[in-house]
Short mmCIF file of C-alpha atoms and ligand atoms in Angstrom, two decimals:
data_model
loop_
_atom_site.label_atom_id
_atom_site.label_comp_id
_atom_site.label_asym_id
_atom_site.label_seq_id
_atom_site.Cartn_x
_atom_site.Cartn_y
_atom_site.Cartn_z
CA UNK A 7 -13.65 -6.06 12.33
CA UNK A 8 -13.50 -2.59 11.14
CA UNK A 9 -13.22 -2.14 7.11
CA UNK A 10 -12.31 1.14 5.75
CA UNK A 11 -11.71 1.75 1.82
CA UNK A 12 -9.47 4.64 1.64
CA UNK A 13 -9.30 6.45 -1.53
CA UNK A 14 -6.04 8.80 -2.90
CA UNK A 15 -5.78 11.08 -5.99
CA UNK A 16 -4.08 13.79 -4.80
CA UNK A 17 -1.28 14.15 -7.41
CA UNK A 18 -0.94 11.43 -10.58
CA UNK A 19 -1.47 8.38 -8.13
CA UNK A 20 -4.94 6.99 -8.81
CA UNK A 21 -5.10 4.78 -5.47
CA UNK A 22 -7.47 2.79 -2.93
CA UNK A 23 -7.35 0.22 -0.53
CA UNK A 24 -8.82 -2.03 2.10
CA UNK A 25 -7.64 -1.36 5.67
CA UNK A 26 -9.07 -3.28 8.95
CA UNK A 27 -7.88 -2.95 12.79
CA UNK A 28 -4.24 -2.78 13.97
CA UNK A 29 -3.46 -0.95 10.76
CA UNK A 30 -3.62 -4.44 9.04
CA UNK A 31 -3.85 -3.46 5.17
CA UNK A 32 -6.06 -5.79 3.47
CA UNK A 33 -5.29 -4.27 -0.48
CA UNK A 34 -3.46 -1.39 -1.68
CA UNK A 35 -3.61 -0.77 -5.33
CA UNK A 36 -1.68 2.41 -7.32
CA UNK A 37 -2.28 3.02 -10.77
CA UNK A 38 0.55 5.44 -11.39
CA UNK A 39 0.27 7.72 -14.48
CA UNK A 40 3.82 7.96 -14.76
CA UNK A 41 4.56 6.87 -17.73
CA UNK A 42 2.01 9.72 -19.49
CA UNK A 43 3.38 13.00 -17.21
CA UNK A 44 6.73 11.64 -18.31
CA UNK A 45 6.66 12.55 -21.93
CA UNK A 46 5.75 16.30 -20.86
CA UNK A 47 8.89 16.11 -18.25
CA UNK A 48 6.07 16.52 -14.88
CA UNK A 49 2.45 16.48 -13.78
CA UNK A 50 0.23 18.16 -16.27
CA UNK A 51 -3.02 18.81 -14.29
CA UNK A 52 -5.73 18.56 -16.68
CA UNK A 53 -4.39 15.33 -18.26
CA UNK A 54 -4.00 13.94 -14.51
CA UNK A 55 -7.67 14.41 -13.42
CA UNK A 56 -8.75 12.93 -16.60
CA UNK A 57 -6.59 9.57 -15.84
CA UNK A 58 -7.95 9.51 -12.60
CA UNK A 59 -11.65 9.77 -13.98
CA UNK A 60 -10.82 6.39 -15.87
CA UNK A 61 -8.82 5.02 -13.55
CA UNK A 62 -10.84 5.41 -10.30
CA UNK A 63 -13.59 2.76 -10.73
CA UNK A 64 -11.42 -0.14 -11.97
CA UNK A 65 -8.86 0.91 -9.03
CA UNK A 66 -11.67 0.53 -6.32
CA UNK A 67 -13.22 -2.21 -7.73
CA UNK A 68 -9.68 -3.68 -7.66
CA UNK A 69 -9.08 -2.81 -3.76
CA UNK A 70 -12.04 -4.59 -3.21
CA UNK A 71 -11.21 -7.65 -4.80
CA UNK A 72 -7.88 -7.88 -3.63
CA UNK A 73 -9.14 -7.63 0.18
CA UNK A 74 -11.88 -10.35 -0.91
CA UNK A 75 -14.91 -7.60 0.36
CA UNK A 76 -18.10 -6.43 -1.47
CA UNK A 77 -19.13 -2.71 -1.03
CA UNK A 78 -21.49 -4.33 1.55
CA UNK A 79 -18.73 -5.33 3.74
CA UNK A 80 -17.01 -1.39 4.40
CA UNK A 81 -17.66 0.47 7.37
CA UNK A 82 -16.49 3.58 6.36
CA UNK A 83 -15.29 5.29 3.18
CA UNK A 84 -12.15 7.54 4.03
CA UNK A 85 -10.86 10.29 1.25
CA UNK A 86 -7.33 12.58 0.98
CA UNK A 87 -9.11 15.45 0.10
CA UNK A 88 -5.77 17.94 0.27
CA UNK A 89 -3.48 19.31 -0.17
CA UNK A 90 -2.92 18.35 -3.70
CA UNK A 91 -3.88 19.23 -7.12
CA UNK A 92 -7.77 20.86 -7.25
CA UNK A 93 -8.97 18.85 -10.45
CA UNK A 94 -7.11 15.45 -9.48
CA UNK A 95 -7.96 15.57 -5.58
CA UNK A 96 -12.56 16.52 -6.84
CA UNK A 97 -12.44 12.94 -8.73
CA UNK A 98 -11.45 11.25 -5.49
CA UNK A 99 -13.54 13.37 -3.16
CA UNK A 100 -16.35 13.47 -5.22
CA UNK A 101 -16.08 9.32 -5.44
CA UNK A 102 -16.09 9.07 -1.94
CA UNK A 103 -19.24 11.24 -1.16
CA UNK A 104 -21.21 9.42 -3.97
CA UNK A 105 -20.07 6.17 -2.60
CA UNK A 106 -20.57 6.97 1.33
CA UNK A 107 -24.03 8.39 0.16
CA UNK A 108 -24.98 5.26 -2.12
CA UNK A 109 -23.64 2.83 0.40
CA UNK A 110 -25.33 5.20 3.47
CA UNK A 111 -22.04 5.05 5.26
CA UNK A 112 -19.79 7.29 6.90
CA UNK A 113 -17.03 9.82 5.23
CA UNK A 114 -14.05 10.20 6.67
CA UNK A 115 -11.64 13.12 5.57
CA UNK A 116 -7.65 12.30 5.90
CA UNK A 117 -5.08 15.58 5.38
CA UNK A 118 -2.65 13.99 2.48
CA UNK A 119 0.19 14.49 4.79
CA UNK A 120 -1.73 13.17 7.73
CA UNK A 121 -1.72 10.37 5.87
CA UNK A 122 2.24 10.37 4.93
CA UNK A 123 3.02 10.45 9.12
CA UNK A 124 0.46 7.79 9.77
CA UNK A 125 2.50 5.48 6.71
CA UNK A 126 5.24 4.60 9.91
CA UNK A 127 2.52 3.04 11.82
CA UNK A 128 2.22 0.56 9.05
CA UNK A 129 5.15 -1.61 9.76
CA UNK A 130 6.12 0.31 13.19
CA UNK A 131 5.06 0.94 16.21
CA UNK A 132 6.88 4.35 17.46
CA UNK A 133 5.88 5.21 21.08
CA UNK A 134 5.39 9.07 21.59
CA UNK A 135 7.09 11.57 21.85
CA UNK A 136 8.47 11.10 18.37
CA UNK A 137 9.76 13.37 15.25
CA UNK A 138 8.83 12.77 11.81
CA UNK A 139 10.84 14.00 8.94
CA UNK A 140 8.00 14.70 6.31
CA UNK A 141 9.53 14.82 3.07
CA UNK A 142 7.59 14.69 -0.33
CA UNK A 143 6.61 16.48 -3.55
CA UNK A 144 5.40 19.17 -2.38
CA UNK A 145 5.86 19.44 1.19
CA UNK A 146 9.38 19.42 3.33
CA UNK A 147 8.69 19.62 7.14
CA UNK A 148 10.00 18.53 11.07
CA UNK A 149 7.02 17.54 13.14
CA UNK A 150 7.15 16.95 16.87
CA UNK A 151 4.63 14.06 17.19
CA UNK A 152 3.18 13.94 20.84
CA UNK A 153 -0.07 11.88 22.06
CA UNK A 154 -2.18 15.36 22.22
CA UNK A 155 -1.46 15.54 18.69
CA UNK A 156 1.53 17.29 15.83
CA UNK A 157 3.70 20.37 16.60
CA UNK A 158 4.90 21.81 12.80
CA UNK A 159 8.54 22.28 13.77
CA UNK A 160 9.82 24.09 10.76
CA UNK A 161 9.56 23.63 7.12
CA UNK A 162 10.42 24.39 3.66
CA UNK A 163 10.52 28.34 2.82
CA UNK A 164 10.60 27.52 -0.97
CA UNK A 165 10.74 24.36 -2.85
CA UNK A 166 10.08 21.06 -0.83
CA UNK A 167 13.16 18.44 -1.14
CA UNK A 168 11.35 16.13 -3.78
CA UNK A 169 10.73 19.47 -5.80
CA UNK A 170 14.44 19.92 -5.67
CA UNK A 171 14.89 16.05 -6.73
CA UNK A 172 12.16 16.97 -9.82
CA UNK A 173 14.15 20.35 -10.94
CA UNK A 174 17.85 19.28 -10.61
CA UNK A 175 16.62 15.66 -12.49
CA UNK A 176 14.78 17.51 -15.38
CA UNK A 177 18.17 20.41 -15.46
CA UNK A 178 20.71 17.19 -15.63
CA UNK A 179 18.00 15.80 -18.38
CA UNK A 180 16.39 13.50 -16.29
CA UNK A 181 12.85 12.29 -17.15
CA UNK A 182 10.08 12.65 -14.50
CA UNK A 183 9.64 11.83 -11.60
CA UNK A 184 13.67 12.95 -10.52
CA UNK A 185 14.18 11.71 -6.83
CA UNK A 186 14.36 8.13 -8.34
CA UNK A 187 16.64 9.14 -11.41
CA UNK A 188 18.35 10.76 -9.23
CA UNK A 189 19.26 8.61 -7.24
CA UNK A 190 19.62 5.95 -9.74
CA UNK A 191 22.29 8.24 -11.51
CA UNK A 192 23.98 9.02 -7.81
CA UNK A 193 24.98 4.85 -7.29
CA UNK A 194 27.80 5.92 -10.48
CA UNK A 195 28.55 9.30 -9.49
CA UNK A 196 30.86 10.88 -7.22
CA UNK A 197 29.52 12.75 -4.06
CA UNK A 198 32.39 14.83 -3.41
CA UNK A 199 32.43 16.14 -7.03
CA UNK A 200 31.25 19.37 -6.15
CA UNK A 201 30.39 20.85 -2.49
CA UNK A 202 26.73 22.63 -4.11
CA UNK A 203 25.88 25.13 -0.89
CA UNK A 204 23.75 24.37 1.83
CA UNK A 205 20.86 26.68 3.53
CA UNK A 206 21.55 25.84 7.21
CA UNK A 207 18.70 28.39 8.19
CA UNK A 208 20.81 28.44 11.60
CA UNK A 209 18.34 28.66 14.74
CA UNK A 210 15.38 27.14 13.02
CA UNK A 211 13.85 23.78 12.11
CA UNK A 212 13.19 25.00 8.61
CA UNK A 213 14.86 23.90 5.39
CA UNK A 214 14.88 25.89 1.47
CA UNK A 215 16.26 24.41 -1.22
CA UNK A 216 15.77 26.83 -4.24
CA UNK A 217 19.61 28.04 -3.72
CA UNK A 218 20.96 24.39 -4.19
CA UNK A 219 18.58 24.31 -7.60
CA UNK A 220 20.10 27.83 -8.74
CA UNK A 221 23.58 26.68 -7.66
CA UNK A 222 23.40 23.49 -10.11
CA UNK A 223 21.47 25.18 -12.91
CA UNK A 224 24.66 28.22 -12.78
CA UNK A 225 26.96 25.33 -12.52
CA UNK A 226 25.79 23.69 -15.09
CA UNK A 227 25.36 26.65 -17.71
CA UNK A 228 28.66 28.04 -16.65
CA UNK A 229 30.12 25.08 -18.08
CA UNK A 230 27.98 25.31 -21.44
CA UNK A 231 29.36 28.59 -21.55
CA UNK A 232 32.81 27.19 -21.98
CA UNK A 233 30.99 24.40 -24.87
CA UNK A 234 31.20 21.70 -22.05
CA UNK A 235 27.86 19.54 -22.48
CA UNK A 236 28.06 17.13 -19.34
CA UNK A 237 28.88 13.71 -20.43
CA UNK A 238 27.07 10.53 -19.19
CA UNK A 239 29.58 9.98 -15.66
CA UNK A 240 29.47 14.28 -15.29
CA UNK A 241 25.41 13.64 -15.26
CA UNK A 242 26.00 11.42 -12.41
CA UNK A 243 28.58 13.18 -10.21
CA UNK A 244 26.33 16.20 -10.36
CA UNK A 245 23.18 14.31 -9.41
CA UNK A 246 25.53 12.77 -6.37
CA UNK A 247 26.87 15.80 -5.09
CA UNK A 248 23.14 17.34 -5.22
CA UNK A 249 21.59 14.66 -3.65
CA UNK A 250 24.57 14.36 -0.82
CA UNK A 251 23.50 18.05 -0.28
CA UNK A 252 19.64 17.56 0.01
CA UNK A 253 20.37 14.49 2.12
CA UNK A 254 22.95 16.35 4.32
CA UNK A 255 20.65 19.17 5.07
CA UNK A 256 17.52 17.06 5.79
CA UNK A 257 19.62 14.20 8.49
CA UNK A 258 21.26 16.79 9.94
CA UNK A 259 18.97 19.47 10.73
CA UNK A 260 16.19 16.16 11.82
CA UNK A 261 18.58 14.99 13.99
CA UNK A 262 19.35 18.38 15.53
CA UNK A 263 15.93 18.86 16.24
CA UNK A 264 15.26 15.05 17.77
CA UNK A 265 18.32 15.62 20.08
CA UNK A 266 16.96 18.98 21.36
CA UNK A 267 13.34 17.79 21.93
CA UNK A 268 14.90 14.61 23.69
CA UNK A 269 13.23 12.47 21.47
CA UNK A 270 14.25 8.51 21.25
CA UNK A 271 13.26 8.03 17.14
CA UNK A 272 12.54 9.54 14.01
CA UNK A 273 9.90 8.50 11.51
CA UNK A 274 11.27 9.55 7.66
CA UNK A 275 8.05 9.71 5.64
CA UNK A 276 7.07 11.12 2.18
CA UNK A 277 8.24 10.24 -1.20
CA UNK A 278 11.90 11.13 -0.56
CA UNK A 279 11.68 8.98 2.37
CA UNK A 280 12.30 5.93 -0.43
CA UNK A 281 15.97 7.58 -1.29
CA UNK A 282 18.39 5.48 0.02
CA UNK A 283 20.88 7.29 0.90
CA UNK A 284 18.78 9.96 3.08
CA UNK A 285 18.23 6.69 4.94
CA UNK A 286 22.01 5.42 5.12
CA UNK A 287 22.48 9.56 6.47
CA UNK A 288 19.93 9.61 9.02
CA UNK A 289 20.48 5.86 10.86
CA UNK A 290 23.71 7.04 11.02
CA UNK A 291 23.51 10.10 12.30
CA UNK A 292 20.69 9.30 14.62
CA UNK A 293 22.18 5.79 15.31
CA UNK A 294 25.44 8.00 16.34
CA UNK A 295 23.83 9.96 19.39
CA UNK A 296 21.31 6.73 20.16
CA UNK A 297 18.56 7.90 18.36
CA UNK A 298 16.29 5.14 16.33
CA UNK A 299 15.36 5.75 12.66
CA UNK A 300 12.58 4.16 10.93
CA UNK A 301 10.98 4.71 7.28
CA UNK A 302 8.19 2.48 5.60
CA UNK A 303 8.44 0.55 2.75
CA UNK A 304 9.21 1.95 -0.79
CA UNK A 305 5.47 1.39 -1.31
CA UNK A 306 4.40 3.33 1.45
CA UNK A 307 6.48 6.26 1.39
CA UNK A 308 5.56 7.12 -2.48
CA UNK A 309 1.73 8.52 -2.49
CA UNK A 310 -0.91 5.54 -1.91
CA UNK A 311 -4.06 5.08 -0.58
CA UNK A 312 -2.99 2.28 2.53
CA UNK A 313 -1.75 5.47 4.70
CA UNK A 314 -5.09 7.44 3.93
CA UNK A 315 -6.74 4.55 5.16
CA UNK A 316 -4.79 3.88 8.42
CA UNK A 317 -4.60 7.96 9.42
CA UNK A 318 -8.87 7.28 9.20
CA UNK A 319 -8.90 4.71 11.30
CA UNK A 320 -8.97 6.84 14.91
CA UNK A 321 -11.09 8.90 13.18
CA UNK A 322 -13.01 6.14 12.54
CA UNK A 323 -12.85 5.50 16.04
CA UNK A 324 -13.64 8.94 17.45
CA UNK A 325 -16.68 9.30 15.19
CA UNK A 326 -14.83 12.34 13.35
CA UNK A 327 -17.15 11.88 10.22
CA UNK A 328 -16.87 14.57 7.62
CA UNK A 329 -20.80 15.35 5.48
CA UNK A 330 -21.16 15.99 2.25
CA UNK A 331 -20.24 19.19 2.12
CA UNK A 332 -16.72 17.89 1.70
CA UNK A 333 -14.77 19.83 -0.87
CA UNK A 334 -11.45 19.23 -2.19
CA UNK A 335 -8.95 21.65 -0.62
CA UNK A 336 -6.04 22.13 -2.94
CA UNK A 337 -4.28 24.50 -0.45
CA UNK A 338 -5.22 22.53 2.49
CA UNK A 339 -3.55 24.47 5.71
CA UNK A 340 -0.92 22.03 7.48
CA UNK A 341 -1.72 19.69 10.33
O1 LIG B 406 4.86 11.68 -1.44
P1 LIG B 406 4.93 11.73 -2.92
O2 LIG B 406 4.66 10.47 -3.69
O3 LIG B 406 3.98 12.82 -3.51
C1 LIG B 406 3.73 14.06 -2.90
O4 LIG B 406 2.95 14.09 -1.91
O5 LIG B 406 4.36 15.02 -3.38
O6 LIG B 406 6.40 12.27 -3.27
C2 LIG B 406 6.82 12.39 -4.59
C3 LIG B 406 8.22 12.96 -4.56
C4 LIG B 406 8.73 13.34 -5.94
O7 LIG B 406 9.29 14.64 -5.89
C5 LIG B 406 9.80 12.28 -6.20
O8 LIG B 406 10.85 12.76 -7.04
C6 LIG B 406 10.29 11.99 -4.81
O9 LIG B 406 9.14 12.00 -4.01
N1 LIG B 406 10.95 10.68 -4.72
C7 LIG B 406 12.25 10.52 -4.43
C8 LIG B 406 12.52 9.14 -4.51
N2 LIG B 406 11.36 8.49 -4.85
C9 LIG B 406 10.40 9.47 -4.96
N3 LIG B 406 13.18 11.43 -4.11
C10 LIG B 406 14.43 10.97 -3.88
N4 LIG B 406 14.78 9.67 -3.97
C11 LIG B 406 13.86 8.73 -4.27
N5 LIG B 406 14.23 7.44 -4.35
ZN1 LIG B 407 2.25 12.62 -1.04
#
């Protein structure tokens, strides 16, 4: 049996785990650094690189506990090693090539959002062709999935959709991260409160959101203008009617695009994939013109080190070993 320890640090997630055949995930442990980025209202780079120095060894040593293996029982040592932040993704690379080299096994190299697409084949098993709706942090993109490998359908011009989330979050006051505030604040607030505009970007696959973030932030100091702070309920119908606009844009234009390329299911992955009512959108939409839907679990759509692991098992399999040359590629061109 096949044991890979897959390593993450991409962003403010240290993470690692303990995958084996069939995508079976033997550990997968986060330490999040949350709570620290949260009192500067978002990811402060130098302060994130220096958790994951700290955090890194404990984390590992952790995976490998929880999967009950010694470093004498992995095959293969896999590592996201971009697109992410330069100092946080060097502690995990440069882990992984000390550890491959120590433990004379192989490195595998996993694109971050490779790993975010192969997070569906955790719990699912899609046949091809499928789409996949990759929505995160950083990244907002349609990808036709085929068995020869990803077509990059369109994506985000400007800010990705869990940017948007971030900005609109800390504008309403929101602490960091904002998707989940967000969305928290959305369950009291009224969608229909205001109709914030939507970039159709008619004839393509692509999305932008910076208009919707300008629209609320005008909205929102057009009112201070006239000495209206929003109140606690305001604070949610705002964060409902942005989200219903986010959410709107991303289920319909994915669904356009499945429907065109004659596709039977779509695979929502990423960090926004974990907002609920993006999913309620999309199954219904897709559901509507007999298209499947499928997302992982909370845990799995939110950065960890399980879908690095699973994306390096073929790789595993093909013998598609990286040396240790292996750099961390903050700007890491797209799949
Ligand atoms: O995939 P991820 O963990 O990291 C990146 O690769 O960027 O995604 C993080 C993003 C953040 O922007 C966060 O606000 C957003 O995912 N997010 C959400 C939710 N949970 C996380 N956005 C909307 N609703 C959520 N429930
Ligand atoms: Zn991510």
């Amino acid at each position: 049996m096949v044991k890979i320890l897959a390593i993450e640090s991409s962003c403010d997630e240290t993470a690692a785990a303990v995958v084996s055949d069939g995508n079976s995930i033997l550990s997968n442990i986060i330490a999040s650094q949350i709570p620290v980025h949260r009192l500067y209202g978002g990811v402060v780079p130098e302060i994130a690189s220096r958790h994951h120095l700290e955090a890194i060894v404990p984390v590992v040593g952790e995976a490998l506990s929880a999967a009950g293996c010694e470093f004498s029982d992995i095959d293969a040592v896999a590592v996201a090693n971009g697109p992410g932040l330069v100092g946080s993704l060097l502690v995990g690379v440069s882990y992984a090539k000390a550890l491959a080299l120590a433990l004379n096994k192989p490195l595998i190299a996993v694109h971050h959002w490779q790993g975010h697409l192969h997070a569906i084949d955790i719990e699912h098993h899609l046949t091809y062709p499928y789409l996949a709706l990759v929505v995160s942090g950083s990244h907002s993109g349609l990808l036709l999935a085929t068995e020869q490998g990803n077509t990059m359908l369109g994506c985000s011009h400007d800010d990705a959709a869990g940017e948007a989330f971030d900005k609109i979050a800390r504008a309403l006051g929101l602490p960091y991260p904002g998707g989940p505030e967000i969305s928290r604040a959305a369950e009291h607030g009224n969608r229909e409160f205001q109709h914030f505009p939507r970039a159709w970007m008619e004839g393509t696959d692509d999305f932008s959101f910076s208009g919707l973030k300008s629209a609320v932030l005008n909205y929102l100091n057009q009112q201070r203008m006239k000495g209206a702070e929003p109140d606690q309920q305001e604070i949610c119908d705002i964060a409902a009617s942005a989200q219903e606009a986010i959410c709107d844009i991303l289920s319909a234009k994915a669904v356009a695009a499945a429907q065109r390329e004659g596709v039977a299911a779509i695979a929502l992955v990423g960090g926004v994939a974990a907002n609920q009512r993006l999913r309620q959108l999309l199954s219904e939409r897709a559901g509507a013109v007999g298209i499947t839907a499928v997302w992982p679990s909370p845990v799995y759509c939110t950065d960890n080190a399980a879908m690095i692991g699973v994306a390096a098992l073929p790789k595993y399999a093909a013998g598609d070993f990286a040396d240790l040359s292996l750099n961390a590629e903050p700007r890491l061109a797209i799949i």
